[in-house]
PDB file of C-alpha atoms in Angstrom:
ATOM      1  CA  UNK B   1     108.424 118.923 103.509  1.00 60.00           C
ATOM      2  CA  UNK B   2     106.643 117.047 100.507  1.00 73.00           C
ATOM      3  CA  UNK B   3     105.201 113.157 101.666  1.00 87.00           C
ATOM      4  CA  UNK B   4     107.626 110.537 100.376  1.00 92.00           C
ATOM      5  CA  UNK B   5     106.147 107.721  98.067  1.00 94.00           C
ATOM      6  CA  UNK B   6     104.509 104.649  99.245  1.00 96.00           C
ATOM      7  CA  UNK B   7     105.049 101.596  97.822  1.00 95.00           C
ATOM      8  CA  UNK B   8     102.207  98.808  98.349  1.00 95.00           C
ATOM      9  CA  UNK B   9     100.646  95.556  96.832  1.00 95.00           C
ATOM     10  CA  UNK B  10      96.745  96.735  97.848  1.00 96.00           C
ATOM     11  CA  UNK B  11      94.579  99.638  98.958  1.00 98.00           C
ATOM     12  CA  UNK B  12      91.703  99.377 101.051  1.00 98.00           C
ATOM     13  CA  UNK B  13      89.501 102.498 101.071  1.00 98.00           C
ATOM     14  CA  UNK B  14      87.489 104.369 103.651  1.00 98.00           C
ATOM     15  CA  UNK B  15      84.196 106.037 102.198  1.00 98.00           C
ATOM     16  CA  UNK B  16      82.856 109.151 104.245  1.00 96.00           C
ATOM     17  CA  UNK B  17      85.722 112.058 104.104  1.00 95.00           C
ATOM     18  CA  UNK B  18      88.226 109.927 102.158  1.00 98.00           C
ATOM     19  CA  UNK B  19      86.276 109.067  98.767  1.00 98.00           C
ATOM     20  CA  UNK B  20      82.990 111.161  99.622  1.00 98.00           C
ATOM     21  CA  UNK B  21      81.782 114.422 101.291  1.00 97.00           C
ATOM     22  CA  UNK B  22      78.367 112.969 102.689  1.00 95.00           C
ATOM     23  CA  UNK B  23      79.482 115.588 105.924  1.00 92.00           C
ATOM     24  CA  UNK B  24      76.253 117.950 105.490  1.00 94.00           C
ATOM     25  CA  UNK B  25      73.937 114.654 105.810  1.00 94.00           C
ATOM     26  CA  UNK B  26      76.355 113.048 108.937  1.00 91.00           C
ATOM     27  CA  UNK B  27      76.063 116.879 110.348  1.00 92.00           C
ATOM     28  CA  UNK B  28      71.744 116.737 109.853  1.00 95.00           C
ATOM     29  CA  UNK B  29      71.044 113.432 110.730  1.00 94.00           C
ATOM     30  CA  UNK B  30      73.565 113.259 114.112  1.00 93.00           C
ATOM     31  CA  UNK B  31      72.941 116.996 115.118  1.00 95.00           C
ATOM     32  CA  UNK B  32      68.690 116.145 115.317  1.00 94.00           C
ATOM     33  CA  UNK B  33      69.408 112.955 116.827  1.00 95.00           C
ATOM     34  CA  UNK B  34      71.028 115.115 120.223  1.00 95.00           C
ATOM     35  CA  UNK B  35      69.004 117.327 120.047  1.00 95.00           C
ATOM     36  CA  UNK B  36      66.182 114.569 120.654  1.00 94.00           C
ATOM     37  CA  UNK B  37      68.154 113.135 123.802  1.00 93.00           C
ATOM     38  CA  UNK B  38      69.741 116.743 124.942  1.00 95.00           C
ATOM     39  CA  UNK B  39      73.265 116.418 124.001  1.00 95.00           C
ATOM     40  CA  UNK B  40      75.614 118.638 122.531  1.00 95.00           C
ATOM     41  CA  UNK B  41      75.953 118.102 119.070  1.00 94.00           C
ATOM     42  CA  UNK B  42      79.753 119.199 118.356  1.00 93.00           C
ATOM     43  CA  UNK B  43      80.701 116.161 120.691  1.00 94.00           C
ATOM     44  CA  UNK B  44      78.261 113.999 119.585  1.00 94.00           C
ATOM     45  CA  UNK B  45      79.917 114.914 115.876  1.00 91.00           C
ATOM     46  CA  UNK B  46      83.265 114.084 117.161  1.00 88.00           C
ATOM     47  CA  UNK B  47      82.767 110.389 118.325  1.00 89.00           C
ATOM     48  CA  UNK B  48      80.215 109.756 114.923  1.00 87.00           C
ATOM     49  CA  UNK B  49      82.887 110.429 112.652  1.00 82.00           C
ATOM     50  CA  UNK B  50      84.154 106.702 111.311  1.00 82.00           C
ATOM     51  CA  UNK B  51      81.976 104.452 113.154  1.00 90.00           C
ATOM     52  CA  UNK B  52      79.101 102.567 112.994  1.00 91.00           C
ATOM     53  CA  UNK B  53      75.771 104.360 114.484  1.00 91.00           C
ATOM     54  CA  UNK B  54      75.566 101.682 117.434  1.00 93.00           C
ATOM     55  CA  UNK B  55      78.979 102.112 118.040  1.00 93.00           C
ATOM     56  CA  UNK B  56      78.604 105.715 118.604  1.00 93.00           C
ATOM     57  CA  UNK B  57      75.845 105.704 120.512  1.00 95.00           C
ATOM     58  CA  UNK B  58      77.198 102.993 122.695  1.00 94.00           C
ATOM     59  CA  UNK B  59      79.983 105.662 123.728  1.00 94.00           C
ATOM     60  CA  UNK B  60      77.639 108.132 124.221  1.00 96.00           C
ATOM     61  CA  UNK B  61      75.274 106.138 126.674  1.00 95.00           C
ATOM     62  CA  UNK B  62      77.207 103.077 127.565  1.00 94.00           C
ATOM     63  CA  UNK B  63      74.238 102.103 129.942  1.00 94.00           C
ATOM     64  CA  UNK B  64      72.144 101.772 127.207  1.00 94.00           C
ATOM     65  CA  UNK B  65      70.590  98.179 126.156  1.00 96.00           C
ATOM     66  CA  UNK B  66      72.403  97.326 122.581  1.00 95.00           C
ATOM     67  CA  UNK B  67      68.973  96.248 121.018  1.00 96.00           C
ATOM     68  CA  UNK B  68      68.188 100.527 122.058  1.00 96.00           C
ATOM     69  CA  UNK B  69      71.067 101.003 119.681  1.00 95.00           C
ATOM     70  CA  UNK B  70      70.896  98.904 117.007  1.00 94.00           C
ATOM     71  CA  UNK B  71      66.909  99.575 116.496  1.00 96.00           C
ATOM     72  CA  UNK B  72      67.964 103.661 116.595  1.00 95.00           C
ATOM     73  CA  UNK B  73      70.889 102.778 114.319  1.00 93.00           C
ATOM     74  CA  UNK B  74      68.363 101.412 111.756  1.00 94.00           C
ATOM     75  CA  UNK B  75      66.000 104.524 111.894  1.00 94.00           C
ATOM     76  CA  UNK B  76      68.999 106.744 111.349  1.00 93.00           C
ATOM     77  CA  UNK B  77      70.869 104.347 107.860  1.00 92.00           C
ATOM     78  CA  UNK B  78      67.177 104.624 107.144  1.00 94.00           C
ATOM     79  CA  UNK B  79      67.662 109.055 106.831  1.00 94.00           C
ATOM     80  CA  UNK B  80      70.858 108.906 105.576  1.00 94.00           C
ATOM     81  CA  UNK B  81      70.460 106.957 102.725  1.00 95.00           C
ATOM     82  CA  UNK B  82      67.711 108.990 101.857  1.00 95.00           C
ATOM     83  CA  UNK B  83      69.161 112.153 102.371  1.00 95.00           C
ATOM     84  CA  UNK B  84      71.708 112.216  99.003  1.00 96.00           C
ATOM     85  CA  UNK B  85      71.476 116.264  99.332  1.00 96.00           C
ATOM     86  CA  UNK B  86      75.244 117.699  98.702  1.00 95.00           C
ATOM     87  CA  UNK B  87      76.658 114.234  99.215  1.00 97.00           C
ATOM     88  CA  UNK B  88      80.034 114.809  96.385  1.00 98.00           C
ATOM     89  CA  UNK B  89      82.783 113.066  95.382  1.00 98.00           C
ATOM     90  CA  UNK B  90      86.368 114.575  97.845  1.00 98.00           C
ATOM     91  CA  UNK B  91      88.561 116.347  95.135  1.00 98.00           C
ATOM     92  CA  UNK B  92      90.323 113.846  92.913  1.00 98.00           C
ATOM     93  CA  UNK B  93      88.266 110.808  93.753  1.00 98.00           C
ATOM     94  CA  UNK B  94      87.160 109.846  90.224  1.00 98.00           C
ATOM     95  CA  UNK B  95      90.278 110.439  88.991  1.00 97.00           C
ATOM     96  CA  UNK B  96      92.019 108.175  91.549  1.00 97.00           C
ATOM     97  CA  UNK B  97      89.670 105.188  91.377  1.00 98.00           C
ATOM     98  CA  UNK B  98      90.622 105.745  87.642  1.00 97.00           C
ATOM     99  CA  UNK B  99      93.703 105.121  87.794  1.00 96.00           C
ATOM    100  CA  UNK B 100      93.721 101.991  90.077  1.00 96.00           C
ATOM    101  CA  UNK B 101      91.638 100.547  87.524  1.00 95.00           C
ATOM    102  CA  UNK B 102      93.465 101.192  84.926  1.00 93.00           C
ATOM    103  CA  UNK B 103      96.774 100.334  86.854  1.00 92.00           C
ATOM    104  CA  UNK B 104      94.757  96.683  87.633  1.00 92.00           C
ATOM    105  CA  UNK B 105      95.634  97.854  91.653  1.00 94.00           C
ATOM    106  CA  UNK B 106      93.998  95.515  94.559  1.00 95.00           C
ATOM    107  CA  UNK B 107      91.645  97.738  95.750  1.00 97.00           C
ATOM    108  CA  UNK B 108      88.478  97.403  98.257  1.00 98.00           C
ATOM    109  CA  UNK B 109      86.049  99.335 100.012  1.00 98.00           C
ATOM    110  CA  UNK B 110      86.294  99.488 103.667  1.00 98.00           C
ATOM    111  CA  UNK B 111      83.307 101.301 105.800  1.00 97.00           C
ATOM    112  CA  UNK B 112      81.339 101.594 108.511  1.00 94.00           C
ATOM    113  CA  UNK B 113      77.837 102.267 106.128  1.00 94.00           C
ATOM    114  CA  UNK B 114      75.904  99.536 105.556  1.00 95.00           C
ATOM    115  CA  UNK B 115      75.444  98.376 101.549  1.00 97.00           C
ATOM    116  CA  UNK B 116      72.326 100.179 100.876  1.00 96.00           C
ATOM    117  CA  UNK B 117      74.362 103.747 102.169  1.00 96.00           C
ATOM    118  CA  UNK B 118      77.509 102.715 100.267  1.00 97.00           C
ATOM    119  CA  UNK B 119      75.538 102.157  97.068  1.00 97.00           C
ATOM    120  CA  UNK B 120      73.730 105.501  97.523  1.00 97.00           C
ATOM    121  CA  UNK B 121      76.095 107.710  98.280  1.00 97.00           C
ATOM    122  CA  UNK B 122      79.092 106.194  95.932  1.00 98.00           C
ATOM    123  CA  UNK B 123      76.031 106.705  93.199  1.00 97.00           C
ATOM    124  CA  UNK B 124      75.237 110.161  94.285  1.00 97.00           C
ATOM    125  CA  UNK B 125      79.116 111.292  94.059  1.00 98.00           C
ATOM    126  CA  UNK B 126      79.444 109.801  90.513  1.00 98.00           C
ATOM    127  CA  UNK B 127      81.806 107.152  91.920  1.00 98.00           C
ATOM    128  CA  UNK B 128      82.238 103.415  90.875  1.00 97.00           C
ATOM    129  CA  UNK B 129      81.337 100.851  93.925  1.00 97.00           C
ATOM    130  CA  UNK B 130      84.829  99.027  93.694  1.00 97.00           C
ATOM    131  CA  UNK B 131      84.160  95.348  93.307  1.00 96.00           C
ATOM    132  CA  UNK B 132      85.598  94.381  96.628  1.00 97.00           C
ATOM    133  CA  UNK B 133      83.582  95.817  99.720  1.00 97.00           C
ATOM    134  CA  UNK B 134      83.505  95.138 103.565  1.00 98.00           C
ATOM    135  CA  UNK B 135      80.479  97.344 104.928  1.00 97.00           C
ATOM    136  CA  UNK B 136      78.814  97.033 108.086  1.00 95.00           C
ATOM    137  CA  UNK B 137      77.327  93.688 107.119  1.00 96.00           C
ATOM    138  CA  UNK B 138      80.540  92.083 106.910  1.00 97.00           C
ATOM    139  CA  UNK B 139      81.807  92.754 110.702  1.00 96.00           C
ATOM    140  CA  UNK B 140      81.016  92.069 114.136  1.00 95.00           C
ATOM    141  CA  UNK B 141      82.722  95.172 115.559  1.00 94.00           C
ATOM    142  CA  UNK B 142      83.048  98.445 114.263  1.00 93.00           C
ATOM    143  CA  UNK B 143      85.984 100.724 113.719  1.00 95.00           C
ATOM    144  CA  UNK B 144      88.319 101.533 115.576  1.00 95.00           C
ATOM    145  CA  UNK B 145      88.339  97.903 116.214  1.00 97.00           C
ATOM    146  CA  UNK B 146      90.456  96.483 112.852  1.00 98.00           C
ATOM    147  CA  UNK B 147      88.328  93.641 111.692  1.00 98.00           C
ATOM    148  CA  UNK B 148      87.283  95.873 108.522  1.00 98.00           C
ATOM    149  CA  UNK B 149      90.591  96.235 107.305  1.00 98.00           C
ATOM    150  CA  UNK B 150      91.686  92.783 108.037  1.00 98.00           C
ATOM    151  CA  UNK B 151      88.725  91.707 106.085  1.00 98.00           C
ATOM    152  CA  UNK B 152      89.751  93.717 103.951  1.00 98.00           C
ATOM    153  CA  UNK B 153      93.589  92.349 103.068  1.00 98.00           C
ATOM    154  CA  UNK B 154      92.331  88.921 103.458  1.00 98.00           C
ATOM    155  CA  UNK B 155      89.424  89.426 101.052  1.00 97.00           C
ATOM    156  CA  UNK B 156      92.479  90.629  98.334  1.00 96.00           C
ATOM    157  CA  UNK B 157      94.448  88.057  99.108  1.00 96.00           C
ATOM    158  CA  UNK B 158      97.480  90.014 101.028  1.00 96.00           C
ATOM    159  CA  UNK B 159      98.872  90.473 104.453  1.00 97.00           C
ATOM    160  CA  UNK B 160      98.340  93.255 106.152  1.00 98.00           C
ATOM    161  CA  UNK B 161     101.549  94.932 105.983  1.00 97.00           C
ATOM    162  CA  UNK B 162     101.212  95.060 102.185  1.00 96.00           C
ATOM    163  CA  UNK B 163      98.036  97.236 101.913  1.00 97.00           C
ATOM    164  CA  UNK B 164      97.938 100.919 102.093  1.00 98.00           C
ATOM    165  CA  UNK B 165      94.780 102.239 104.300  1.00 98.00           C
ATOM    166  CA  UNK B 166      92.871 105.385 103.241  1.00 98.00           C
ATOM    167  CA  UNK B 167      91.325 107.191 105.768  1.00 98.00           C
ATOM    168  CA  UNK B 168      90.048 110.403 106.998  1.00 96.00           C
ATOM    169  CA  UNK B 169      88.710 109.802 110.878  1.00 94.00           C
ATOM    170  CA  UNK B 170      89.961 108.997 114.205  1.00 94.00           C
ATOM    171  CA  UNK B 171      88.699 105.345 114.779  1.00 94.00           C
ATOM    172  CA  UNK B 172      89.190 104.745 111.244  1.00 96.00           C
ATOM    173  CA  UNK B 173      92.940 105.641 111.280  1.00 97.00           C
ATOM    174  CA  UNK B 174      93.645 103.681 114.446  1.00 97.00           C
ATOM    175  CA  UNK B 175      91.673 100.837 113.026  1.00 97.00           C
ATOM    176  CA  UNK B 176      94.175 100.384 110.258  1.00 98.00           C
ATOM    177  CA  UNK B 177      97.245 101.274 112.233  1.00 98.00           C
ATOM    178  CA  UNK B 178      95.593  98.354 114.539  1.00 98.00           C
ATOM    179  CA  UNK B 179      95.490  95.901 111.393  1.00 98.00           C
ATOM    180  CA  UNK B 180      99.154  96.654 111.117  1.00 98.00           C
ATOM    181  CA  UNK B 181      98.881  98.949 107.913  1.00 98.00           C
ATOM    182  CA  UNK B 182     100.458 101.752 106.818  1.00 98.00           C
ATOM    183  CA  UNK B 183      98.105 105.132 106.504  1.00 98.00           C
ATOM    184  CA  UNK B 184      97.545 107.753 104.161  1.00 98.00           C
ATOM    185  CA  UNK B 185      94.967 110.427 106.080  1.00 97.00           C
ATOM    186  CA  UNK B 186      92.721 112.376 103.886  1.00 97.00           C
ATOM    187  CA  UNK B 187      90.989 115.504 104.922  1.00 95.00           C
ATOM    188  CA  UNK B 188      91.106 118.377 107.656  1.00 92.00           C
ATOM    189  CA  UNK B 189      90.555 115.533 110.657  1.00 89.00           C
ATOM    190  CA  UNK B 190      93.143 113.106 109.459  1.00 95.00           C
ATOM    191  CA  UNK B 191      96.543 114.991 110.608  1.00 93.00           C
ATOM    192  CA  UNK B 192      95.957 115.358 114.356  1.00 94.00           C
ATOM    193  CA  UNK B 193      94.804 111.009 114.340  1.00 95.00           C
ATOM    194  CA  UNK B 194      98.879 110.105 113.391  1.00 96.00           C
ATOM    195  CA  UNK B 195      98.586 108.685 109.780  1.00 97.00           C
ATOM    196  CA  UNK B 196     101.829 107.801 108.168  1.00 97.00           C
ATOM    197  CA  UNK B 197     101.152 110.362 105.505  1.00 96.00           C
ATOM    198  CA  UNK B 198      98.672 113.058 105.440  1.00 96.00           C
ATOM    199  CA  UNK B 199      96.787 114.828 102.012  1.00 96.00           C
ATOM    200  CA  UNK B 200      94.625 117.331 101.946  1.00 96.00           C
ATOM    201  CA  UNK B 201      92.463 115.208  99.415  1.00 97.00           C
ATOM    202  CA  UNK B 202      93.060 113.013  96.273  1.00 97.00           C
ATOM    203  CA  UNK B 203      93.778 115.708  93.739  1.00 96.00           C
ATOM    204  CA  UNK B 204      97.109 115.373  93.223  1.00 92.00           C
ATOM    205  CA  UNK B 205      98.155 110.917  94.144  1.00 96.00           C
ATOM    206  CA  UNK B 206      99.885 109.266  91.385  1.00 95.00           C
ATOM    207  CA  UNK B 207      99.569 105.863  91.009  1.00 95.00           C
ATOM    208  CA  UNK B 208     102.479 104.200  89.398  1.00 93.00           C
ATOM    209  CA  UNK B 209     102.198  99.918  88.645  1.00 88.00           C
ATOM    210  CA  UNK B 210     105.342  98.371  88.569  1.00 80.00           C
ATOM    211  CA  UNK B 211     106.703  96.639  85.407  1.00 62.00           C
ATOM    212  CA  UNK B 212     109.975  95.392  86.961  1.00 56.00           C
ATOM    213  CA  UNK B 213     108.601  91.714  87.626  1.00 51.00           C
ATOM    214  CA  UNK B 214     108.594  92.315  91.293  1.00 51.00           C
ATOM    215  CA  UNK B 215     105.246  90.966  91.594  1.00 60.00           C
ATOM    216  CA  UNK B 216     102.313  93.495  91.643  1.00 80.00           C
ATOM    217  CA  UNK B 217     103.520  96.588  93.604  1.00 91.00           C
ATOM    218  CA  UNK B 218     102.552  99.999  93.050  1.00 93.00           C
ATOM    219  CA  UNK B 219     104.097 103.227  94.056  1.00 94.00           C
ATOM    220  CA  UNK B 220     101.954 106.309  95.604  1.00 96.00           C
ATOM    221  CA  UNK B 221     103.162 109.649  95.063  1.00 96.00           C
ATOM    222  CA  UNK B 222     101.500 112.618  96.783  1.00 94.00           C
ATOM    223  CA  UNK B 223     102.497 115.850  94.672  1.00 80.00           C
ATOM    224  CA  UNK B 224     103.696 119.152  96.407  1.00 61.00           C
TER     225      UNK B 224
END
C-alpha cells in the first residue's frame, strides 16, 4: 500500500542515513574502537547508529567516568571527519534539498555530529549545509533524548506538531516521536523503529508549497 501524503509547516533533517551514506566511515571508526576494548562490533554498531559518541559509549560501559567518554569521543569526531572516503549523498538528496529551497520550506539540520563533521561530510556528498543547524554543540543530551528536534522547531519558529522529522535510526526516530513529531524513516533501519511513514530513500518525495493562503504548508508525497 503506497504512503499517504504529509502535510507540514517545517522539516527538520537527520544527517547520517537520511541525507548521507557516511556508513563505511561509522562501520571503520566504531568497528577499531571494539576491537581496542574487546567488544563485538555488530552490537557496538547497533547502539552507535544516531547518537552522539559519549552517548554510545555510555551504554556500552555505563561504569565508565563521563570525562573517559567525552575525551574518547573527541579522538574518534577527530577520525571521522577525516575519513571523507565513500561518504555520498542517500539517493535523491540533492534533489530534495532542491526543492525545499526552491519551495522556500522551513527546513533545519538536526544531528548528533558535531559542526566540523556536518560541514565535512555535507561537503563531501555535494550537499548544501541548510542554514538552520542543531549539531552536537547545540544540546546537552543526545538522541534519543528530543532536545535536538525541539531545538529544532523552536529555532524555525513552529510547534512541534507542525514539523515533519527525517530520520533513519533508532534513537533518532524515537527522539522525534518524543518531541511530538510526525516521522518519515529513511533507509533499511528505519521500518522496524515505528516511523509514521517509511522510504526506502529520497528518490522519489515531492514537495508541493501551498498557494491556497493557508499560511505556509507544504504537502509530502512519497511516489509508488
Amino acid at each position: 500500500m503506497p504512503n499517504a501524503p504529509l502535510t507540514t509547516r517545517a522539516l527538520l533533517l537527520d544527517m547520517d542515513g537520511t541525507l548521507v551514506n557516511s556508513d563505511a566511515v561509522v562501520e571503520r571508526v566504531w568497528r577499531g574502537w571494539a576491537a581496542a576494548k574487546g567488544m563485538d562490533a555488530d552490537h557496538v554498531l547497533k547502539v552507535a547508529h544516531g547518537r552522539q559518541g559519549h552517548s554510545t559509549m555510555a551504554a556500552l560501559l555505563p561504569d565508565r567516568p563521563t570525562e573517559v567518554n567525552l575525551a574518547e569521543n573527541r579522538e574518534l569526531l577527530a577520525q571521522e571527519t577525516a575519513d571523507l572516503d565513500g561518504v555520498v549523498a542517500i539517493p535523491g538528496a540533492a534533489a530534495f534539498l532542491a526543492a525545499l529551497a526552491a519551495a522556500t520550506v522551513p527546513h533545519a539540520l538536526v544531528t548528533s555530529a558535531d559542526t566540523a563533521l556536518a560541514t565535512a561530510r555535507m561537503g563531501a556528498a555535494g550537499l548544501p549545509l541548510p542554514a538552520a543547524r542543531i549539531t552536537a554543540e547545540c544540546v546537552s543530551a543526545s538522541k534519543p533524548d528530543p532536545e535536538g528536534f525541539l531545538k529544532g522547531a523552536a529555532e524555525l519558529g513552529y510547534e512541534p506538531a507542525d514539523c515533519v522529522a527525517f530520520e533513519d535510526s533508532g534513537a533518532g526516530i524515537a527522539a522525534a516521536l518524543a518531541a511530538g513529531m510526525r516521522v518519515v524513516g529513511v533507509g533499511p533501519r528505519a521500518g522496524a523503529h515505528g516511523p509514521t511513514v517509511a522510504v526506502p530513500d529520497l528518490a522519489r518525495i515531492r514537495v508541493t508549497a501551498s498557494t491556497d493562503g493557508t499560511g505556509g504548508t507544504v504537502r509530502l508525497d512519497f511516489g509508488d
